mmCIF file of C-alpha atoms and ligand atoms in Angstrom:
data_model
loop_
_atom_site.group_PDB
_atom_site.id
_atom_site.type_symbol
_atom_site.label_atom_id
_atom_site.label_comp_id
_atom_site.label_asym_id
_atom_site.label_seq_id
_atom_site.Cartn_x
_atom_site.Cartn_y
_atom_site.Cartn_z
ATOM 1 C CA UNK Z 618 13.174 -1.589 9.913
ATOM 2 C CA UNK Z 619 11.923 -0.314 6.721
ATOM 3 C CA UNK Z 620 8.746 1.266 7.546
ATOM 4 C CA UNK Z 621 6.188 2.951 5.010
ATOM 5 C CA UNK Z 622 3.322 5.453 5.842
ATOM 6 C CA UNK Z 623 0.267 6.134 3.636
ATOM 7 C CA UNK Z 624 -1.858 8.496 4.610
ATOM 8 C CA UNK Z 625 -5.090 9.639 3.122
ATOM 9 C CA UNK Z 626 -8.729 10.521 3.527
ATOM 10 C CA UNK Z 627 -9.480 6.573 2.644
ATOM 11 C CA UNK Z 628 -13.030 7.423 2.104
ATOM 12 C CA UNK Z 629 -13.333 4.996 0.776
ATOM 13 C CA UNK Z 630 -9.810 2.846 -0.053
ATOM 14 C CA UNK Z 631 -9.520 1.744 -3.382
ATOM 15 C CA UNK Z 632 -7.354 -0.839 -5.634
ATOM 16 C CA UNK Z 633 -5.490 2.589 -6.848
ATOM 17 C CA UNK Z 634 -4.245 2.620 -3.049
ATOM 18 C CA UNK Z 635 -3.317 -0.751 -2.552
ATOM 19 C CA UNK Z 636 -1.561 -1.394 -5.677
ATOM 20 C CA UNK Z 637 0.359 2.152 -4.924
ATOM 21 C CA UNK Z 638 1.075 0.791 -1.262
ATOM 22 C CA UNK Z 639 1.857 -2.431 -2.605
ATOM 23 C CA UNK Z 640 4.067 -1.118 -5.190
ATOM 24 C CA UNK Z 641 5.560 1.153 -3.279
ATOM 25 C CA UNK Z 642 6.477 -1.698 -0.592
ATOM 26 C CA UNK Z 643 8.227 -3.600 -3.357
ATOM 27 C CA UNK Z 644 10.166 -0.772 -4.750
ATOM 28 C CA UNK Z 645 11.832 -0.257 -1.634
ATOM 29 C CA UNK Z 646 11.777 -3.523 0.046
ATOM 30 C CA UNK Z 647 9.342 -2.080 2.773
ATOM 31 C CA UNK Z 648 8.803 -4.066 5.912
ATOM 32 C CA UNK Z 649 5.797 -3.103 6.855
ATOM 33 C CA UNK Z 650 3.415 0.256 5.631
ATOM 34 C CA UNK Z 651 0.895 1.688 7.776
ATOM 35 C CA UNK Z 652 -2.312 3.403 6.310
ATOM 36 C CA UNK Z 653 -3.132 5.736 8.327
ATOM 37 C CA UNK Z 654 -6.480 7.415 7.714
ATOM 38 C CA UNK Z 655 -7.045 11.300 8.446
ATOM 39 C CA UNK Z 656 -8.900 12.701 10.976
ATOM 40 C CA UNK Z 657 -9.664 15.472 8.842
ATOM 41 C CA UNK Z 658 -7.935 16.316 5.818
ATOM 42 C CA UNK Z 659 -5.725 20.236 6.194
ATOM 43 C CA UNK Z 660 -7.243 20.580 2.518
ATOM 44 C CA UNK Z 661 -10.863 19.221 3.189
ATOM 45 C CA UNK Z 662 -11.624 20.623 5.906
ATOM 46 C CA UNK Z 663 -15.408 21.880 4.622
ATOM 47 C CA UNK Z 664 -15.945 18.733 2.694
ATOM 48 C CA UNK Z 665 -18.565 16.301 4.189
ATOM 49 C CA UNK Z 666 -16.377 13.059 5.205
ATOM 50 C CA UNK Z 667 -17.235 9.473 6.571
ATOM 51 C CA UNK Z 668 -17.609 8.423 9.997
ATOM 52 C CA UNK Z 669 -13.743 7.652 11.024
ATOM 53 C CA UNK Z 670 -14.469 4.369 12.407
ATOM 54 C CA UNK Z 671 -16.313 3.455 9.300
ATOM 55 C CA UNK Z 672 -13.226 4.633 7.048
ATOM 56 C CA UNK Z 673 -11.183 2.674 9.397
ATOM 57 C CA UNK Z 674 -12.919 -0.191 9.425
ATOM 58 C CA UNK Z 675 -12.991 -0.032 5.107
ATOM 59 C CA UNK Z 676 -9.057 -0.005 5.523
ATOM 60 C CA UNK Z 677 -8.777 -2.564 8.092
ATOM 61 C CA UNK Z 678 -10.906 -4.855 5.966
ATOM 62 C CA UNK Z 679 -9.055 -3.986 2.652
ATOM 63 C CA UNK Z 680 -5.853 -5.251 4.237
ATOM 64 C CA UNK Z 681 -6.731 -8.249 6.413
ATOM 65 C CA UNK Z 682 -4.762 -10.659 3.737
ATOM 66 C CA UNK Z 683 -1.802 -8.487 3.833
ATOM 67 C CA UNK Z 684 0.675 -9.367 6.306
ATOM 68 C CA UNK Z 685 3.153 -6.355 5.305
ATOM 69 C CA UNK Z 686 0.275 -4.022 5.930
ATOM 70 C CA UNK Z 687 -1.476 -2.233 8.790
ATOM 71 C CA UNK Z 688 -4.078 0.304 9.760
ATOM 72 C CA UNK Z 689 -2.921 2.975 11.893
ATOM 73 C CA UNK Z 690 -5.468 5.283 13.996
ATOM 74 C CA UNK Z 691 -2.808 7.635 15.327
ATOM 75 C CA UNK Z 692 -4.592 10.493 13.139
ATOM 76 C CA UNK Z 693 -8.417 10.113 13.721
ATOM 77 C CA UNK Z 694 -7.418 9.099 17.773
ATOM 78 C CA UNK Z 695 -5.830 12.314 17.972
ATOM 79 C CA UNK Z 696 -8.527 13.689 16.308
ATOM 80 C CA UNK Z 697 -9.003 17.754 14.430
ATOM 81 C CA UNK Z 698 -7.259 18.597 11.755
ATOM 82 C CA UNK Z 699 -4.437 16.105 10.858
ATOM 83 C CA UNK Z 700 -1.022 17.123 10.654
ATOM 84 C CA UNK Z 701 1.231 14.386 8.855
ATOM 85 C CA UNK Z 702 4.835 16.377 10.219
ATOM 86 C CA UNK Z 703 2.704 15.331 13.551
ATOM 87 C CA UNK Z 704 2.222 11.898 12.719
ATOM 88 C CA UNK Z 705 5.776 11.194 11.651
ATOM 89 C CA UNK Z 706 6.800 12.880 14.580
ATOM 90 C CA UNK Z 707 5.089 10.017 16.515
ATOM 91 C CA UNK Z 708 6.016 7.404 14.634
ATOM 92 C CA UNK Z 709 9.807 8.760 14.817
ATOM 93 C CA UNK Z 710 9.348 8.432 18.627
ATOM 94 C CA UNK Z 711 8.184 4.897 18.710
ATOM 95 C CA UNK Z 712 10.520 4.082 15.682
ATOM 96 C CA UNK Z 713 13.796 5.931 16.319
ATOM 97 C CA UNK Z 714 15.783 3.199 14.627
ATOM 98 C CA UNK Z 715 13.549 2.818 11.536
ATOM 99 C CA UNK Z 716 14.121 4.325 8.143
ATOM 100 C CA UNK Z 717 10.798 5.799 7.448
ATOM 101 C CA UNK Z 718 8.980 6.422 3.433
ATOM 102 C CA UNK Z 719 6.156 8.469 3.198
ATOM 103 C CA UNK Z 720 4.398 6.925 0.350
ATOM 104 C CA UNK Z 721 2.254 9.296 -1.745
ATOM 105 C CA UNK Z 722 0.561 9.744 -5.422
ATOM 106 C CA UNK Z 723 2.237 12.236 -8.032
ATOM 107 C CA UNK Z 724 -0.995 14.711 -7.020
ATOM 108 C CA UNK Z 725 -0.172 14.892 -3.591
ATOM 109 C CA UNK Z 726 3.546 15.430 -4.862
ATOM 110 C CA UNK Z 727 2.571 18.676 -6.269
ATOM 111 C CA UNK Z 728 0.919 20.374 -3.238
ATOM 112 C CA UNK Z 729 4.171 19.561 -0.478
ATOM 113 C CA UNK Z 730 5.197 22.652 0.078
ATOM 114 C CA UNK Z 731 1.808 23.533 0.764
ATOM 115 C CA UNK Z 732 1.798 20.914 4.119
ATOM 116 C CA UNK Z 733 2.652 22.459 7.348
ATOM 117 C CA UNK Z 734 6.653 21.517 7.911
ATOM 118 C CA UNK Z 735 7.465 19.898 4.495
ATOM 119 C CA UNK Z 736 11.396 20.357 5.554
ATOM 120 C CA UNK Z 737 10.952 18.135 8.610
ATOM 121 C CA UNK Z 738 9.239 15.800 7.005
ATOM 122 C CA UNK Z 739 11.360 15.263 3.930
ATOM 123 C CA UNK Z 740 14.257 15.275 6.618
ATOM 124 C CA UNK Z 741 12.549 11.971 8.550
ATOM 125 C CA UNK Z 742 11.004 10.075 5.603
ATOM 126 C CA UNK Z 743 11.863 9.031 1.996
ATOM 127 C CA UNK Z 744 9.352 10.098 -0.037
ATOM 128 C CA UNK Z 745 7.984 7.123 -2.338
ATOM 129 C CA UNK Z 746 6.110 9.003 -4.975
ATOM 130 C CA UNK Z 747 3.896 6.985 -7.160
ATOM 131 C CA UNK Z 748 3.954 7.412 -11.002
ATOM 132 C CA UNK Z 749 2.403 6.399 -14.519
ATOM 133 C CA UNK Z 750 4.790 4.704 -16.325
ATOM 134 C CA UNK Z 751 4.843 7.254 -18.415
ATOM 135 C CA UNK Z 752 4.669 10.075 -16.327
ATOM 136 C CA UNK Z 753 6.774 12.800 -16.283
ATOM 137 C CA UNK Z 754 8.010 13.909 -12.937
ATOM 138 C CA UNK Z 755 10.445 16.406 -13.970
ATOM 139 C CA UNK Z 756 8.091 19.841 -14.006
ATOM 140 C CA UNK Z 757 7.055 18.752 -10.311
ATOM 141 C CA UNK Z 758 10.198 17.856 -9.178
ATOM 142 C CA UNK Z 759 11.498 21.419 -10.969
ATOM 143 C CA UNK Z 760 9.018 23.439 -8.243
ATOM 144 C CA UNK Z 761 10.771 21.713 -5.158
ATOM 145 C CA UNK Z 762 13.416 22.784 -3.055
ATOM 146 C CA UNK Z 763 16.654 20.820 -3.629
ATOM 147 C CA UNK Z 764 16.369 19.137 0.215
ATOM 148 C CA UNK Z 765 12.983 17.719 -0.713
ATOM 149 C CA UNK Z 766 13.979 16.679 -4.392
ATOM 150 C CA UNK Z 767 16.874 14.129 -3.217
ATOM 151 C CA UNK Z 768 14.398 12.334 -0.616
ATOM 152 C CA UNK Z 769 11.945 11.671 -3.965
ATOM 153 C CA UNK Z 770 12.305 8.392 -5.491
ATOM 154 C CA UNK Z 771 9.888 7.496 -7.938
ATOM 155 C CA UNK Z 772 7.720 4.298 -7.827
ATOM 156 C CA UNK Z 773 6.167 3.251 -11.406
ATOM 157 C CA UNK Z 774 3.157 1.906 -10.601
ATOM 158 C CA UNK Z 775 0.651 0.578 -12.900
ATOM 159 C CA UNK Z 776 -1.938 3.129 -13.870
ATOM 160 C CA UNK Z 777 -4.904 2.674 -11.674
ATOM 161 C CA UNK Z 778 -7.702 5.428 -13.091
ATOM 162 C CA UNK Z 779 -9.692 5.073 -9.524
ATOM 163 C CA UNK Z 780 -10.405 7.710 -7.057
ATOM 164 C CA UNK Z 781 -13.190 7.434 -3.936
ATOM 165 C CA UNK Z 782 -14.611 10.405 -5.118
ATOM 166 C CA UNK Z 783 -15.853 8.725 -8.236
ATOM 167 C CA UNK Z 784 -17.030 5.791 -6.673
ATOM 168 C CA UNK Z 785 -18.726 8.184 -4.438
ATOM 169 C CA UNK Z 786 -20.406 9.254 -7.302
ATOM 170 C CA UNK Z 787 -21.543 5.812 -8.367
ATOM 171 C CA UNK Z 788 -22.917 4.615 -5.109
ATOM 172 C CA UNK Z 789 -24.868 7.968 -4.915
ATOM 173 C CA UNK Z 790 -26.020 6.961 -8.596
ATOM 174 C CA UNK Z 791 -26.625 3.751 -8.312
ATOM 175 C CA UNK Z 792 -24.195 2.337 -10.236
ATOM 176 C CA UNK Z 793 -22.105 -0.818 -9.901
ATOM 177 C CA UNK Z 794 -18.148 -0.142 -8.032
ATOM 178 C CA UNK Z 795 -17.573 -3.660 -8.616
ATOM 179 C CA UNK Z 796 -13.347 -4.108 -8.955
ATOM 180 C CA UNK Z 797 -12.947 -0.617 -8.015
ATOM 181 C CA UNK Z 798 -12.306 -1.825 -4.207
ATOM 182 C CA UNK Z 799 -12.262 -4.986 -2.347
ATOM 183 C CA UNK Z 800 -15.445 -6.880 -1.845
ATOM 184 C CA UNK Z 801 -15.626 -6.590 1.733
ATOM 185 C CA UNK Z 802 -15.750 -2.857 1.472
ATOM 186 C CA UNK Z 803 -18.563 -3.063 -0.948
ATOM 187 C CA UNK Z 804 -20.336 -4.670 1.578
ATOM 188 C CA UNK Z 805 -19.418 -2.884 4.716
ATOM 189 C CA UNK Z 806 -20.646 0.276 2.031
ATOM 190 C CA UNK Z 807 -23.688 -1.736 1.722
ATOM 191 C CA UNK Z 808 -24.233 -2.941 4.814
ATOM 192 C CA UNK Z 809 -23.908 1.155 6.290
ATOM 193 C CA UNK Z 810 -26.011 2.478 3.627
ATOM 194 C CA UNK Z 811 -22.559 4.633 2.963
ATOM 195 C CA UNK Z 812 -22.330 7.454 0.407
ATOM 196 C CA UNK Z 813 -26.339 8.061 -0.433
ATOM 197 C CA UNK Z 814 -28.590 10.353 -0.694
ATOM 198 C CA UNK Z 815 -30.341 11.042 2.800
ATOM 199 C CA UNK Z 816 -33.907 9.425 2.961
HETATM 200 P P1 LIG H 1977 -10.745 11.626 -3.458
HETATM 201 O O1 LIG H 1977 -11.258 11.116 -4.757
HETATM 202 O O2 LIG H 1977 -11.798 11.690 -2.372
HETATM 203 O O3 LIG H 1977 -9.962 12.903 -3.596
HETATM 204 P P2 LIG H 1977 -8.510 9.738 -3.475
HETATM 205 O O4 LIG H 1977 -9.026 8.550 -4.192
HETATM 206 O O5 LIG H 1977 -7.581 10.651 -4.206
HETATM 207 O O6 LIG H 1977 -9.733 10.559 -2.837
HETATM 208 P P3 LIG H 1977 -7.055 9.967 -0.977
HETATM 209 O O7 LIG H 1977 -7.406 9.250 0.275
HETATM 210 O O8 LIG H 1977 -7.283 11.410 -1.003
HETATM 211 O O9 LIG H 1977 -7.845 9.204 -2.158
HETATM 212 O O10 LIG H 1977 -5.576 9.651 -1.440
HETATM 213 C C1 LIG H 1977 -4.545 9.199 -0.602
HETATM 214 C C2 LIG H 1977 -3.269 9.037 -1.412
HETATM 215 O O11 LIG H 1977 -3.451 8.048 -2.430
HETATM 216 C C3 LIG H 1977 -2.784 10.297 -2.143
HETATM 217 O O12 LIG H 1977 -1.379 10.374 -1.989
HETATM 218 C C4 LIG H 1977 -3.160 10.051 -3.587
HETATM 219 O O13 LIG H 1977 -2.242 10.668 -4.469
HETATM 220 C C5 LIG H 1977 -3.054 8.530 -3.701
HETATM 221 N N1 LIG H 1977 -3.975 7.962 -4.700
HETATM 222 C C6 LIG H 1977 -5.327 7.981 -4.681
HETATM 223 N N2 LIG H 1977 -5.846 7.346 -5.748
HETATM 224 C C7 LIG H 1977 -4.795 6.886 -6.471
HETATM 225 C C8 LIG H 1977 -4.681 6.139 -7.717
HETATM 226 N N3 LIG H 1977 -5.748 5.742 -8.400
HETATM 227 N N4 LIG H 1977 -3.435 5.867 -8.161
HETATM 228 C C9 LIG H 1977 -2.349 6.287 -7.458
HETATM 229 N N5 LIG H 1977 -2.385 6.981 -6.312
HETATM 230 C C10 LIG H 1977 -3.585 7.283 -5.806
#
């Protein structure tokens, strides 16, 4: 099997995710791809975050008309700080026959060699690496170790200009996030009085 992992905060998940997951799944003929939403992010870890069950939940609704994709709660079941060299180590174990892809943005690209075990990570999983058209991944790919540049293969995906932290920002405002995420996470945003101002 051809198995894809997305991790990220998710808080919330946005069109610029699916369209990278979905993208990403087409590029290399993925079976299925797993989001799997932090526990707490190695890089965040002062940050104020949702409720994991509610940043679950926002995935799991996000998906529901996807067949190829999945929610995984491997990271926020485990719990602390999440690792992903730990998750893929799981997944590895339950998967031993599967050729894994971690699918990531061009950002995230950037900061590898900053994650804890980047070698055994790039030595388990493709990474799918999600790019503007126009985008040009050869200064990032410059910084990285030979080992991790030959598991990179670039995904052009169409440029999505949406991040959670900016509709964040326009729930706390007031303004409309309207075709920035799936309805049904408006609502469940809506519904959980998500991303306000306390009372
Ligand atoms: P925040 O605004 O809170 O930093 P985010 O929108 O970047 O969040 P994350 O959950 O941190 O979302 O991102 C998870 C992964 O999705 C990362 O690999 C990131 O590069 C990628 N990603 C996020 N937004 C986009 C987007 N609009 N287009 C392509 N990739 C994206």
């Amino acid at each position: 099997m051809r198995l894809g992992i997305f991790g990220g905060t998710f808080d919330p998940v946005h069109y610029g995710h699916l369209r990278l997951a979905e993208e990403a799944r087409e590029a290399a003929n993925l079976e299925r791809v797993l989001f799997v939403p932090a526990s707490v992010s190695p890089f965040r870890t002062n940050e104020p975050l949702s409720a994991a069950e509610a940043r679950v939940q926002m995935a799991r609704l996000a998906v529901q008309h996807n067949p190829h994709f999945e929610i995984s709660e491997i990271e926020v079941r485990r719990g602390g700080v999440s690792y992903t060299v730990d998750t893929v180590r799981v997944i590895r174990q339950q998967y031993p026959e599967a050729e894994l892809f971690l699918i990531l943005g061009a950002d995230a690209l950037q900061g590898f060699m900053d994650w804890r075990e980047p070698y055994l990570i790039a030595h388990e999983c493709h990474l799918l690496v999600g790019v503007r058209p126009n985008y040009d991944l050869r200064k990032t790919l410059k910084q990285l170790p030979e080992p991790i540049r030959q598991r990179v293969q670039r995904v052009p995906m169409t440029p999505m200009g949406i991040s959670a932290s900016n509709i964040r920002e326009h729930v706390r405002t007031g303004r409309s996030i309207r075709y920035l995420t799936p309805q049904d996470v408006i609502e469940y945003i809506q519904q959980h009085r998500l991303y306000r101002e306390p009372e």
